[in-house]
């Protein structure tokens, strides 16, 4: 489905409740399947990716019932059962990498498969540490399908070369099944939803700076309420700041500091933003965000903040086209390993719209401020975050733009367009 976006003339105004966090939804589904008894998950994501996690744990024996379209009752006997068919992770790297850690430690074999994009994404980053734990994983050139021969694993002390929550979580989940202490040390802290939720469910897990340590633990089923996704809120934050005459309130947004790097960046860029009603829900920091149209200026984004805003970089690039001066993104090479090579794809598509943006090996620079022209077709490269970033760019372009294969937004945010129309005046 192609989508025509027309420039916004009157500003965005009003209030929306940001839908469920994708990362936390994955973890709620996967970890609950390891807890004996019944877990109740409220505000589960409608996105396709977290539903891939649900389907995989269902194929491994978890009983899943939807009480309404976002409330899941998941019952498990805690011991997963092997599946005679391949486990389909769809487009979801989180499903594949987290499940690989669990499945490597079971007493049965499994095959994890994914769609075309996921089958091209690097799995060496998890296969190497899992093999150090004694795992047997067969793949072609470290890509899915992953054929996992379940084994008894042993604990390790792993120094990860990457700040990646998927890698960290994979090893910690494998560690949950080993005798001894498994530790993961990252170069910088990546999102810590795994640590928080495993602790919430009773795991023996501790954090010391950039090192997380876990011991064999029995997880307890819980009632988990999932907050709104800051990565989904990011499109509204960016649009609220750059579409003239806008003022919007985004409610129920996860503000976990290991995820909320975009808030630090917009503050540096001079944004008019307020955080209201801070609270804690199911072990996660949550609040409401008020943004209004602001005069932005460029800044440098590099180093330890990168893992805290990695998924927001494409829409930050769009925002930077409307900031005075240069916005430089460095140390973000792993952006090339996402659903698309997000350095190349965002640079190419923004250039089509008239942005002054240059590609680096590990990032990009946007020279602002520029009027985007539009009047052309842009690609999504089957990448949900590209699709949504292009939509925001369309709102501030001079002429309509047409976004190819816009339906990829369904991976994380099926409600996206509806939410934007609710803010139009
Ligand atoms: C995620 C971690 C990040 C992020 C992805 C979701 C997670 O990936 O880009 O969208 O849920 O753990 P990496 O851990 O590979 O950086």
Short mmCIF file of C-alpha atoms and ligand atoms in Angstrom, two decimals:
data_model
loop_
_atom_site.label_atom_id
_atom_site.label_comp_id
_atom_site.label_asym_id
_atom_site.label_seq_id
_atom_site.Cartn_x
_atom_site.Cartn_y
_atom_site.Cartn_z
CA UNK A 1 0.00 0.00 0.00
CA UNK A 2 1.39 3.41 -0.99
CA UNK A 3 0.54 6.42 1.14
CA UNK A 4 0.20 10.03 0.02
CA UNK A 5 1.16 12.50 2.76
CA UNK A 6 0.04 16.09 2.31
CA UNK A 7 1.89 18.96 4.00
CA UNK A 8 0.32 19.99 7.30
CA UNK A 9 -1.04 23.56 7.18
CA UNK A 10 -2.69 24.14 10.56
CA UNK A 11 -0.39 22.51 13.12
CA UNK A 12 -0.88 19.41 15.26
CA UNK A 13 -2.93 19.89 18.39
CA UNK A 14 -4.35 17.72 21.13
CA UNK A 15 -3.59 14.76 23.30
CA UNK A 16 -2.89 11.11 22.49
CA UNK A 17 -2.17 8.06 24.61
CA UNK A 18 0.95 6.44 23.13
CA UNK A 19 0.41 2.72 22.43
CA UNK A 20 2.30 -0.14 24.01
CA UNK A 21 6.07 -0.52 24.06
CA UNK A 22 7.33 -3.10 21.55
CA UNK A 23 10.50 -4.07 23.47
CA UNK A 24 8.64 -4.56 26.73
CA UNK A 25 5.81 -6.48 25.03
CA UNK A 26 8.32 -8.99 23.63
CA UNK A 27 9.80 -9.52 27.06
CA UNK A 28 6.40 -9.84 28.75
CA UNK A 29 5.41 -12.59 26.30
CA UNK A 30 8.72 -14.45 26.38
CA UNK A 31 9.47 -14.23 30.11
CA UNK A 32 5.90 -15.11 31.13
CA UNK A 33 6.26 -18.31 29.11
CA UNK A 34 9.10 -19.27 31.49
CA UNK A 35 7.03 -18.66 34.65
CA UNK A 36 4.88 -21.45 36.07
CA UNK A 37 1.24 -20.36 36.27
CA UNK A 38 -0.86 -17.58 34.77
CA UNK A 39 0.46 -14.13 33.88
CA UNK A 40 -1.79 -11.25 32.91
CA UNK A 41 -0.31 -8.81 30.41
CA UNK A 42 -2.17 -5.53 30.02
CA UNK A 43 -1.66 -3.12 27.12
CA UNK A 44 0.20 -5.66 24.97
CA UNK A 45 1.37 -4.19 21.65
CA UNK A 46 -0.81 -4.55 18.54
CA UNK A 47 2.39 -4.54 16.45
CA UNK A 48 3.28 -7.58 14.35
CA UNK A 49 6.71 -8.02 15.98
CA UNK A 50 5.52 -8.69 19.56
CA UNK A 51 2.84 -10.97 18.09
CA UNK A 52 5.69 -13.00 16.55
CA UNK A 53 7.03 -13.52 20.09
CA UNK A 54 3.59 -14.58 21.30
CA UNK A 55 3.21 -17.07 18.46
CA UNK A 56 6.65 -18.54 19.07
CA UNK A 57 6.03 -19.13 22.80
CA UNK A 58 2.60 -20.53 21.96
CA UNK A 59 4.25 -23.03 19.59
CA UNK A 60 6.49 -23.99 22.51
CA UNK A 61 3.53 -24.82 24.74
CA UNK A 62 2.35 -21.55 26.36
CA UNK A 63 -1.41 -21.18 26.48
CA UNK A 64 -2.49 -17.77 25.22
CA UNK A 65 -5.87 -16.16 25.50
CA UNK A 66 -6.76 -12.59 24.48
CA UNK A 67 -9.25 -11.10 26.95
CA UNK A 68 -9.52 -8.09 24.62
CA UNK A 69 -7.25 -6.94 21.79
CA UNK A 70 -4.45 -5.80 24.12
CA UNK A 71 -4.94 -7.94 27.24
CA UNK A 72 -3.25 -11.33 27.19
CA UNK A 73 -3.67 -14.17 29.68
CA UNK A 74 -0.66 -16.44 29.31
CA UNK A 75 -0.49 -19.74 31.17
CA UNK A 76 2.64 -21.83 31.23
CA UNK A 77 3.97 -24.91 32.98
CA UNK A 78 7.39 -23.12 32.88
CA UNK A 79 8.98 -25.97 30.93
CA UNK A 80 8.90 -25.30 27.22
CA UNK A 81 8.07 -28.14 24.85
CA UNK A 82 9.86 -28.69 21.54
CA UNK A 83 8.02 -27.76 18.37
CA UNK A 84 7.94 -30.08 15.35
CA UNK A 85 7.73 -27.08 13.02
CA UNK A 86 10.10 -24.12 12.55
CA UNK A 87 9.52 -21.16 14.82
CA UNK A 88 8.74 -18.10 12.70
CA UNK A 89 10.11 -14.82 14.11
CA UNK A 90 8.80 -12.80 11.13
CA UNK A 91 10.61 -9.45 10.95
CA UNK A 92 11.57 -9.44 14.61
CA UNK A 93 15.24 -9.46 15.63
CA UNK A 94 14.24 -9.29 19.30
CA UNK A 95 12.18 -12.49 19.02
CA UNK A 96 14.97 -14.37 17.27
CA UNK A 97 17.85 -13.22 19.45
CA UNK A 98 16.07 -13.61 22.81
CA UNK A 99 14.55 -16.97 21.91
CA UNK A 100 17.92 -18.27 20.68
CA UNK A 101 19.34 -17.80 24.20
CA UNK A 102 16.46 -19.72 25.78
CA UNK A 103 16.29 -22.48 23.17
CA UNK A 104 20.03 -23.13 23.25
CA UNK A 105 19.59 -24.29 26.87
CA UNK A 106 16.58 -26.63 26.39
CA UNK A 107 16.63 -30.42 26.09
CA UNK A 108 15.14 -30.37 22.58
CA UNK A 109 16.08 -29.02 19.17
CA UNK A 110 14.54 -26.00 17.47
CA UNK A 111 14.73 -24.07 14.22
CA UNK A 112 14.27 -20.29 14.22
CA UNK A 113 13.33 -18.71 10.90
CA UNK A 114 12.55 -15.14 9.82
CA UNK A 115 11.41 -13.07 6.85
CA UNK A 116 13.75 -11.86 4.09
CA UNK A 117 15.01 -8.87 6.09
CA UNK A 118 15.57 -10.82 9.33
CA UNK A 119 17.36 -13.58 7.40
CA UNK A 120 19.95 -11.00 6.30
CA UNK A 121 20.61 -9.63 9.79
CA UNK A 122 23.76 -10.66 11.70
CA UNK A 123 23.41 -13.47 14.23
CA UNK A 124 27.13 -13.99 14.90
CA UNK A 125 26.80 -11.50 17.77
CA UNK A 126 24.66 -14.04 19.67
CA UNK A 127 26.07 -17.29 18.26
CA UNK A 128 29.62 -16.48 19.46
CA UNK A 129 28.74 -15.98 23.16
CA UNK A 130 26.22 -18.83 23.15
CA UNK A 131 28.89 -21.16 21.75
CA UNK A 132 31.20 -20.04 24.57
CA UNK A 133 28.47 -21.32 26.90
CA UNK A 134 28.50 -24.68 25.09
CA UNK A 135 25.60 -24.09 22.70
CA UNK A 136 25.29 -25.92 19.39
CA UNK A 137 23.85 -23.63 16.73
CA UNK A 138 24.04 -24.36 13.01
CA UNK A 139 23.52 -21.61 10.43
CA UNK A 140 24.75 -20.56 7.03
CA UNK A 141 27.24 -17.77 7.49
CA UNK A 142 25.70 -16.78 10.84
CA UNK A 143 22.29 -15.97 9.36
CA UNK A 144 18.82 -17.38 9.99
CA UNK A 145 17.56 -20.08 9.79
CA UNK A 146 19.22 -20.98 13.09
CA UNK A 147 19.20 -24.70 13.85
CA UNK A 148 19.60 -24.99 17.59
CA UNK A 149 20.53 -28.29 19.25
CA UNK A 150 19.51 -27.76 22.87
CA UNK A 151 22.27 -28.50 25.43
CA UNK A 152 23.23 -28.11 29.05
CA UNK A 153 25.02 -24.76 29.02
CA UNK A 154 27.61 -23.40 31.42
CA UNK A 155 27.90 -19.90 32.87
CA UNK A 156 30.26 -17.33 31.31
CA UNK A 157 31.60 -13.90 31.99
CA UNK A 158 31.13 -12.17 28.65
CA UNK A 159 32.64 -8.87 27.58
CA UNK A 160 30.39 -7.83 24.73
CA UNK A 161 31.97 -5.78 21.93
CA UNK A 162 28.54 -4.20 21.30
CA UNK A 163 26.11 -2.19 23.39
CA UNK A 164 23.11 -4.28 22.35
CA UNK A 165 20.12 -5.17 24.51
CA UNK A 166 19.31 -8.09 22.25
CA UNK A 167 22.77 -9.60 22.72
CA UNK A 168 22.77 -8.88 26.46
CA UNK A 169 19.28 -10.34 26.89
CA UNK A 170 20.11 -13.45 24.85
CA UNK A 171 23.07 -14.30 27.11
CA UNK A 172 21.21 -13.48 30.34
CA UNK A 173 18.31 -15.71 29.30
CA UNK A 174 20.70 -18.57 28.53
CA UNK A 175 22.34 -17.86 31.91
CA UNK A 176 18.98 -18.31 33.62
CA UNK A 177 19.30 -22.05 32.86
CA UNK A 178 22.95 -22.58 33.90
CA UNK A 179 24.59 -23.38 37.24
CA UNK A 180 26.91 -20.60 38.30
CA UNK A 181 26.87 -16.88 37.59
CA UNK A 182 26.60 -15.51 34.07
CA UNK A 183 27.76 -11.92 33.55
CA UNK A 184 27.56 -9.62 30.55
CA UNK A 185 29.59 -6.41 30.38
CA UNK A 186 28.74 -3.89 27.67
CA UNK A 187 30.85 -0.97 26.38
CA UNK A 188 27.88 1.32 27.18
CA UNK A 189 24.58 0.58 28.86
CA UNK A 190 21.87 -0.57 26.43
CA UNK A 191 18.14 -0.65 27.24
CA UNK A 192 17.57 -2.51 30.51
CA UNK A 193 13.98 -3.78 30.13
CA UNK A 194 15.20 -7.37 30.49
CA UNK A 195 16.93 -6.67 33.79
CA UNK A 196 13.92 -4.80 35.16
CA UNK A 197 11.34 -7.37 34.12
CA UNK A 198 13.36 -10.40 35.20
CA UNK A 199 13.81 -8.76 38.61
CA UNK A 200 10.07 -7.95 38.74
CA UNK A 201 9.45 -11.67 38.13
CA UNK A 202 11.79 -12.75 40.93
CA UNK A 203 15.02 -13.60 39.11
CA UNK A 204 18.37 -13.43 40.91
CA UNK A 205 19.84 -10.63 38.79
CA UNK A 206 22.06 -7.70 39.72
CA UNK A 207 23.51 -4.70 37.92
CA UNK A 208 26.86 -3.06 38.56
CA UNK A 209 27.51 -0.18 36.18
CA UNK A 210 27.75 -1.81 32.69
CA UNK A 211 27.83 -5.38 34.03
CA UNK A 212 24.71 -7.50 34.59
CA UNK A 213 24.92 -10.80 36.47
CA UNK A 214 22.28 -13.52 36.62
CA UNK A 215 21.96 -16.86 38.43
CA UNK A 216 19.63 -19.79 37.79
CA UNK A 217 16.19 -18.64 38.96
CA UNK A 218 12.55 -19.63 38.90
CA UNK A 219 10.38 -16.86 37.47
CA UNK A 220 7.04 -16.04 39.05
CA UNK A 221 4.03 -15.12 36.90
CA UNK A 222 2.96 -11.50 37.32
CA UNK A 223 0.38 -8.96 36.29
CA UNK A 224 2.34 -6.77 33.92
CA UNK A 225 1.10 -3.44 32.62
CA UNK A 226 3.05 -2.22 29.60
CA UNK A 227 3.65 1.51 29.17
CA UNK A 228 3.65 3.49 25.91
CA UNK A 229 6.61 3.17 23.55
CA UNK A 230 9.02 6.13 23.47
CA UNK A 231 10.19 4.95 20.05
CA UNK A 232 6.60 5.39 18.77
CA UNK A 233 6.26 8.68 20.67
CA UNK A 234 9.41 9.90 18.88
CA UNK A 235 7.48 10.53 15.61
CA UNK A 236 5.04 12.77 17.46
CA UNK A 237 7.81 14.48 19.41
CA UNK A 238 9.61 15.29 16.16
CA UNK A 239 6.43 16.37 14.37
CA UNK A 240 5.28 18.47 17.35
CA UNK A 241 8.61 20.31 17.34
CA UNK A 242 8.90 20.99 13.60
CA UNK A 243 5.34 21.34 12.25
CA UNK A 244 4.48 25.06 12.70
CA UNK A 245 1.76 25.94 15.26
CA UNK A 246 1.78 22.60 17.04
CA UNK A 247 1.23 21.78 20.67
CA UNK A 248 0.62 18.19 21.69
CA UNK A 249 0.59 16.06 24.81
CA UNK A 250 1.75 12.45 24.58
CA UNK A 251 0.43 10.41 27.46
CA UNK A 252 1.75 7.28 29.17
CA UNK A 253 5.21 7.29 27.57
CA UNK A 254 7.98 5.03 28.90
CA UNK A 255 10.78 7.27 30.16
CA UNK A 256 13.33 4.59 31.13
CA UNK A 257 16.65 6.51 30.98
CA UNK A 258 18.29 3.70 28.97
CA UNK A 259 15.71 4.38 26.21
CA UNK A 260 15.00 8.10 26.50
CA UNK A 261 18.09 9.53 24.78
CA UNK A 262 15.85 11.44 22.36
CA UNK A 263 14.67 13.63 25.25
CA UNK A 264 18.28 14.56 26.07
CA UNK A 265 18.89 15.39 22.40
CA UNK A 266 15.85 17.60 21.89
CA UNK A 267 16.70 19.49 25.05
CA UNK A 268 20.21 20.12 23.63
CA UNK A 269 18.58 21.26 20.38
CA UNK A 270 16.50 23.88 22.21
CA UNK A 271 13.11 22.15 22.25
CA UNK A 272 10.17 23.51 24.16
CA UNK A 273 9.27 20.33 26.05
CA UNK A 274 7.83 19.46 29.45
CA UNK A 275 7.66 16.12 31.24
CA UNK A 276 4.53 15.81 33.36
CA UNK A 277 3.13 13.35 35.90
CA UNK A 278 6.16 11.06 36.31
CA UNK A 279 5.26 7.66 37.77
CA UNK A 280 6.37 4.01 37.85
CA UNK A 281 4.37 1.23 36.18
CA UNK A 282 5.46 -2.43 36.45
CA UNK A 283 9.02 -1.39 37.27
CA UNK A 284 9.33 1.14 34.40
CA UNK A 285 9.46 4.97 34.58
CA UNK A 286 6.51 6.56 32.81
CA UNK A 287 5.27 10.11 32.23
CA UNK A 288 3.48 12.47 29.84
CA UNK A 289 5.36 14.64 27.37
CA UNK A 290 4.20 18.06 26.18
CA UNK A 291 5.91 19.41 23.07
CA UNK A 292 5.35 22.50 21.01
CA UNK A 293 6.83 23.98 17.87
CA UNK A 294 10.36 25.14 18.65
CA UNK A 295 13.32 26.91 17.10
CA UNK A 296 15.85 24.06 17.02
CA UNK A 297 19.60 24.15 16.54
CA UNK A 298 21.93 21.33 15.56
CA UNK A 299 24.05 19.29 17.99
CA UNK A 300 26.40 16.32 18.09
CA UNK A 301 24.99 12.88 18.94
CA UNK A 302 27.69 10.31 19.67
CA UNK A 303 29.21 7.93 22.22
CA UNK A 304 27.23 6.42 25.07
CA UNK A 305 23.93 8.08 24.11
CA UNK A 306 23.71 6.08 20.83
CA UNK A 307 22.22 2.87 22.34
CA UNK A 308 19.71 5.02 24.24
CA UNK A 309 18.21 6.39 21.00
CA UNK A 310 19.31 3.93 18.32
CA UNK A 311 15.79 3.40 16.90
CA UNK A 312 15.03 7.12 16.91
CA UNK A 313 17.96 8.19 14.68
CA UNK A 314 15.99 8.15 11.39
CA UNK A 315 13.34 10.54 12.74
CA UNK A 316 16.02 12.62 14.47
CA UNK A 317 17.53 13.06 10.99
CA UNK A 318 14.17 14.39 9.75
CA UNK A 319 13.96 16.76 12.73
CA UNK A 320 17.54 17.93 12.13
CA UNK A 321 16.59 19.19 8.64
CA UNK A 322 14.59 21.87 10.49
CA UNK A 323 17.36 22.78 12.98
CA UNK A 324 19.79 25.65 12.35
CA UNK A 325 23.37 24.47 11.79
CA UNK A 326 24.83 20.97 11.72
CA UNK A 327 23.50 17.89 13.48
CA UNK A 328 26.22 15.25 13.51
CA UNK A 329 25.55 11.58 14.34
CA UNK A 330 28.62 9.41 15.01
CA UNK A 331 29.39 5.99 16.57
CA UNK A 332 26.14 4.58 15.16
CA UNK A 333 27.50 1.99 12.71
CA UNK A 334 25.12 -0.67 14.05
CA UNK A 335 22.31 1.35 12.47
CA UNK A 336 23.39 -0.40 9.27
CA UNK A 337 22.28 -3.75 10.77
CA UNK A 338 18.65 -2.88 11.46
CA UNK A 339 15.56 -3.74 9.40
CA UNK A 340 17.30 -1.76 6.63
CA UNK A 341 20.74 -0.13 6.50
CA UNK A 342 19.27 2.92 8.21
CA UNK A 343 22.28 5.15 7.53
CA UNK A 344 22.09 4.69 3.77
CA UNK A 345 18.29 4.54 3.55
CA UNK A 346 17.52 7.67 5.58
CA UNK A 347 20.25 9.68 3.82
CA UNK A 348 19.04 8.61 0.37
CA UNK A 349 15.35 9.27 0.98
CA UNK A 350 15.88 12.63 2.74
CA UNK A 351 18.14 13.74 -0.11
CA UNK A 352 15.29 12.96 -2.54
CA UNK A 353 13.11 15.37 -0.56
CA UNK A 354 15.74 18.13 -0.75
CA UNK A 355 17.58 17.72 2.58
CA UNK A 356 21.28 18.58 2.85
CA UNK A 357 22.51 15.35 4.49
CA UNK A 358 25.78 13.43 4.07
CA UNK A 359 26.51 9.81 4.90
CA UNK A 360 29.44 8.66 7.08
CA UNK A 361 30.54 5.11 7.76
CA UNK A 362 29.17 5.36 11.32
CA UNK A 363 26.50 8.04 10.98
CA UNK A 364 25.57 11.17 9.05
CA UNK A 365 25.55 14.96 9.17
CA UNK A 366 22.50 17.10 8.45
CA UNK A 367 23.18 20.70 7.42
CA UNK A 368 20.11 22.70 8.44
CA UNK A 369 17.84 24.37 8.10
CA UNK A 370 16.39 23.39 4.72
CA UNK A 371 12.95 23.51 3.17
CA UNK A 372 12.01 19.98 2.08
CA UNK A 373 10.38 20.06 -1.35
CA UNK A 374 8.66 16.72 -1.64
CA UNK A 375 6.65 16.21 -4.81
CA UNK A 376 8.18 12.74 -5.24
CA UNK A 377 7.95 9.11 -4.23
CA UNK A 378 10.06 7.76 -1.35
CA UNK A 379 10.90 4.18 -0.35
CA UNK A 380 10.53 2.44 2.99
CA UNK A 381 12.90 -0.46 2.21
CA UNK A 382 10.36 -2.63 4.09
CA UNK A 383 11.44 -0.84 7.27
CA UNK A 384 8.73 0.43 9.64
CA UNK A 385 10.92 3.18 11.10
CA UNK A 386 11.76 4.52 7.63
CA UNK A 387 8.05 4.56 6.75
CA UNK A 388 7.12 6.59 9.85
CA UNK A 389 10.10 8.96 9.50
CA UNK A 390 9.10 9.68 5.89
CA UNK A 391 5.55 10.43 7.01
CA UNK A 392 6.88 13.12 9.40
CA UNK A 393 9.04 14.51 6.57
CA UNK A 394 5.92 14.67 4.38
CA UNK A 395 4.14 16.87 6.93
CA UNK A 396 6.77 19.61 6.51
CA UNK A 397 7.44 19.23 2.78
CA UNK A 398 6.24 21.84 0.30
CA UNK A 399 4.42 19.33 -1.88
CA UNK A 400 2.78 15.94 -1.30
CA UNK A 401 4.99 12.90 -1.03
CA UNK A 402 4.09 9.30 -1.81
CA UNK A 403 5.50 6.64 0.54
CA UNK A 404 5.88 3.19 -1.01
CA UNK A 405 4.80 0.13 1.01
CA UNK A 406 3.65 2.23 3.94
CA UNK A 407 1.96 -0.81 5.53
CA UNK A 408 5.32 -1.79 7.07
CA UNK A 409 4.31 0.54 9.95
CA UNK A 410 2.26 -2.44 11.17
CA UNK A 411 5.47 -4.04 12.46
CA UNK A 412 5.49 -1.75 15.49
CA UNK A 413 2.66 0.78 15.23
CA UNK A 414 -0.50 -0.19 13.32
CA UNK A 415 -2.37 2.76 14.84
CA UNK A 416 0.17 5.31 13.50
CA UNK A 417 -1.92 7.10 10.86
CA UNK A 418 -5.05 7.17 12.98
CA UNK A 419 -3.10 8.82 15.79
CA UNK A 420 -1.78 11.53 13.47
CA UNK A 421 -5.25 12.25 12.11
CA UNK A 422 -6.49 12.64 15.70
CA UNK A 423 -4.07 15.58 16.08
CA UNK A 424 -5.04 17.39 12.91
CA UNK A 425 -7.14 20.53 13.32
C1 LIG B 1 15.77 -3.96 21.02
C2 LIG B 1 17.09 -3.56 21.05
C3 LIG B 1 17.70 -2.74 19.99
C4 LIG B 1 16.66 -2.06 19.12
C5 LIG B 1 15.55 -2.99 18.73
C6 LIG B 1 14.85 -3.56 19.95
C7 LIG B 1 15.26 -4.80 22.12
O1 LIG B 1 18.49 -3.58 19.17
O2 LIG B 1 17.26 -1.52 17.97
O3 LIG B 1 14.58 -2.31 17.94
O4 LIG B 1 14.04 -4.95 22.25
O5 LIG B 1 16.09 -5.34 22.87
P1 LIG B 1 20.02 -3.96 19.54
O6 LIG B 1 20.01 -4.60 20.85
O7 LIG B 1 20.44 -4.89 18.45
O8 LIG B 1 20.75 -2.66 19.51
#
